[in-house]
Amino acid sequence: MQINRNFQKIESSYLFSNIAKRVREYKAAHPDKADDVISLGIGDVTRPLAPAVIEAMHKAVDEMAHAETFRGYPPEYGQDFLLEAILENDYRARGVELSKTEIFVSDGAKSDCGNIGDIFSTDNVVAVCDPVYPVYVDTNVMSGRAGDKTETGWSNIVYMPCTAETGFLPELPKRHVDMIYLCFPNNPTGMAASAEQLKRWVEYANREGAVILFDSAYEAFITTPGVPHSIYEIEGAKTCAIELRSFSKTAGFTGVRCGYTVVPHDLKKDGVELNAMWARRQATKFNGVSYITQRAAEACYSPAGKRQIRETIDYYRKNAKTIYEGLKDCGFTVYGAVDSPYVWLKTPDGMGSWDFFDLLLQNMQVVGTPGEGFGPSGEGYFRLTAFGSAENTEKAVARIRAYFAK
Ligand code: MLT
């Protein structure tokens, strides 16, 4: 018997599990401060679900209580009512025509990001932005696509630095790559990509025969006019891109679990439709999303649902502004926050990002995420999220202001 040795190459715990462990240890060592700790670390939402969503869930639960309306296994790829709402609101409203068979409803973008690798050869060359959402890299390590860990990252992964020097946007790789993970608005830097910038990627991918895995989990936070919400707003994207979407950050579903992945029929490699491969994969390894959850997701698109969700996004957006301005006033160099719930800052005096994590936790009881956890180019940066309560966000910023005013 042999185990998958790739797991031995990877750090034993996931970035956010590691942070949670450090916070638990701090609280145990400082019981008097334990209740003061404010988490602006993991991007987990804090506002309750929209009333329209709750109402839809209650109704769906009641349906499950009666033989006439009870449902067993859901359709593998999503209920028609949800697929239609997605097509109409997320795509047709933006001038993008897709069909129901191109949408695959799932339990969230994180699972799909990890699982999508099943349909690609382990010989493919992967390109990621650096810093990057760690799931893209870790899942490729697990499947054996990443090579070995070196001082500068994984030997077979092409890192595309996104730092202040590059305007936080990746440059086209100088060598051929096969799978390109792009996330815009970006996690962790909070920066958005314009249509012009995405067009360059679509042209590159079509030219190279590469596939873009486009994560647009944060699209609901876009405010800048003209910034695309979907990669399919770019001409030519249907022949080179898979899009991953989530209700987590849009509608507070981090605990409910729902997302979807779009695989256009026009996306073919070696004469094979990737859509058919993903459909086969999902039908075998996934049993669909619960009826109650899909009714909840559908309710996000009702007029009341849309309005209520917009209010919640505005609430987080205000937090982002509070953090951004508070840090700026303290003299920090700050990025993001405009089209994103993330604020990305340069650590003071070239401080290491884990040292800055300790400084904030020990002295201000504020938890953030060290940039280094997102990749080599994240060193010297730090991420704070706007997903806390307004009260805690203001408290955290007041503590930061007080400390750095010293
Ligand atoms: C983050 O903090 O980067 C996200 O919450 C992680 C995720 O969405 O899985």
PDB file of N, CA and C in Angstrom, residues 18 30 102 120 142 183 244 301 338 341:
ATOM      1  N   ASN A  18      -3.924  27.367  10.417  1.00  0.00           N
ATOM      2  CA  ASN A  18      -2.710  27.754  11.132  1.00  0.00           C
ATOM      3  C   ASN A  18      -2.942  29.037  11.943  1.00  0.00           C
ATOM      4  N   HIS A  30      -3.325  34.088  27.332  1.00  0.00           N
ATOM      5  CA  HIS A  30      -3.743  35.410  27.850  1.00  0.00           C
ATOM      6  C   HIS A  30      -5.250  35.416  28.078  1.00  0.00           C
ATOM      7  N   GLU A 102     -24.405  24.630 -19.201  1.00  0.00           N
ATOM      8  CA  GLU A 102     -23.032  25.123 -18.998  1.00  0.00           C
ATOM      9  C   GLU A 102     -22.782  25.533 -17.542  1.00  0.00           C
ATOM     10  N   PHE A 120      -7.811  17.670 -15.558  1.00  0.00           N
ATOM     11  CA  PHE A 120      -6.597  18.076 -16.273  1.00  0.00           C
ATOM     12  C   PHE A 120      -5.438  17.127 -15.963  1.00  0.00           C
ATOM     13  N   MET A 142      -1.152  18.675  -3.925  1.00  0.00           N
ATOM     14  CA  MET A 142      -1.752  17.378  -3.567  1.00  0.00           C
ATOM     15  C   MET A 142      -1.872  16.451  -4.773  1.00  0.00           C
ATOM     16  N   CYS A 183      -7.941  35.469 -10.203  1.00  0.00           N
ATOM     17  CA  CYS A 183      -9.022  35.814  -9.283  1.00  0.00           C
ATOM     18  C   CYS A 183      -9.158  37.330  -9.267  1.00  0.00           C
ATOM     19  N   LEU A 244     -15.569  30.379 -11.810  1.00  0.00           N
ATOM     20  CA  LEU A 244     -16.016  29.864 -10.508  1.00  0.00           C
ATOM     21  C   LEU A 244     -16.723  30.974  -9.752  1.00  0.00           C
ATOM     22  N   TYR A 301     -31.915  36.281  -5.950  1.00  0.00           N
ATOM     23  CA  TYR A 301     -32.182  37.003  -7.194  1.00  0.00           C
ATOM     24  C   TYR A 301     -33.575  37.626  -7.239  1.00  0.00           C
ATOM     25  N   VAL A 338     -11.656  49.093  -2.593  1.00  0.00           N
ATOM     26  CA  VAL A 338     -12.615  49.808  -3.430  1.00  0.00           C
ATOM     27  C   VAL A 338     -13.588  48.841  -4.117  1.00  0.00           C
ATOM     28  N   PRO A 341     -13.704  43.401  -0.565  1.00  0.00           N
ATOM     29  CA  PRO A 341     -13.791  43.461   0.904  1.00  0.00           C
ATOM     30  C   PRO A 341     -12.418  43.349   1.567  1.00  0.00           C
TER      31      PRO A 341
END
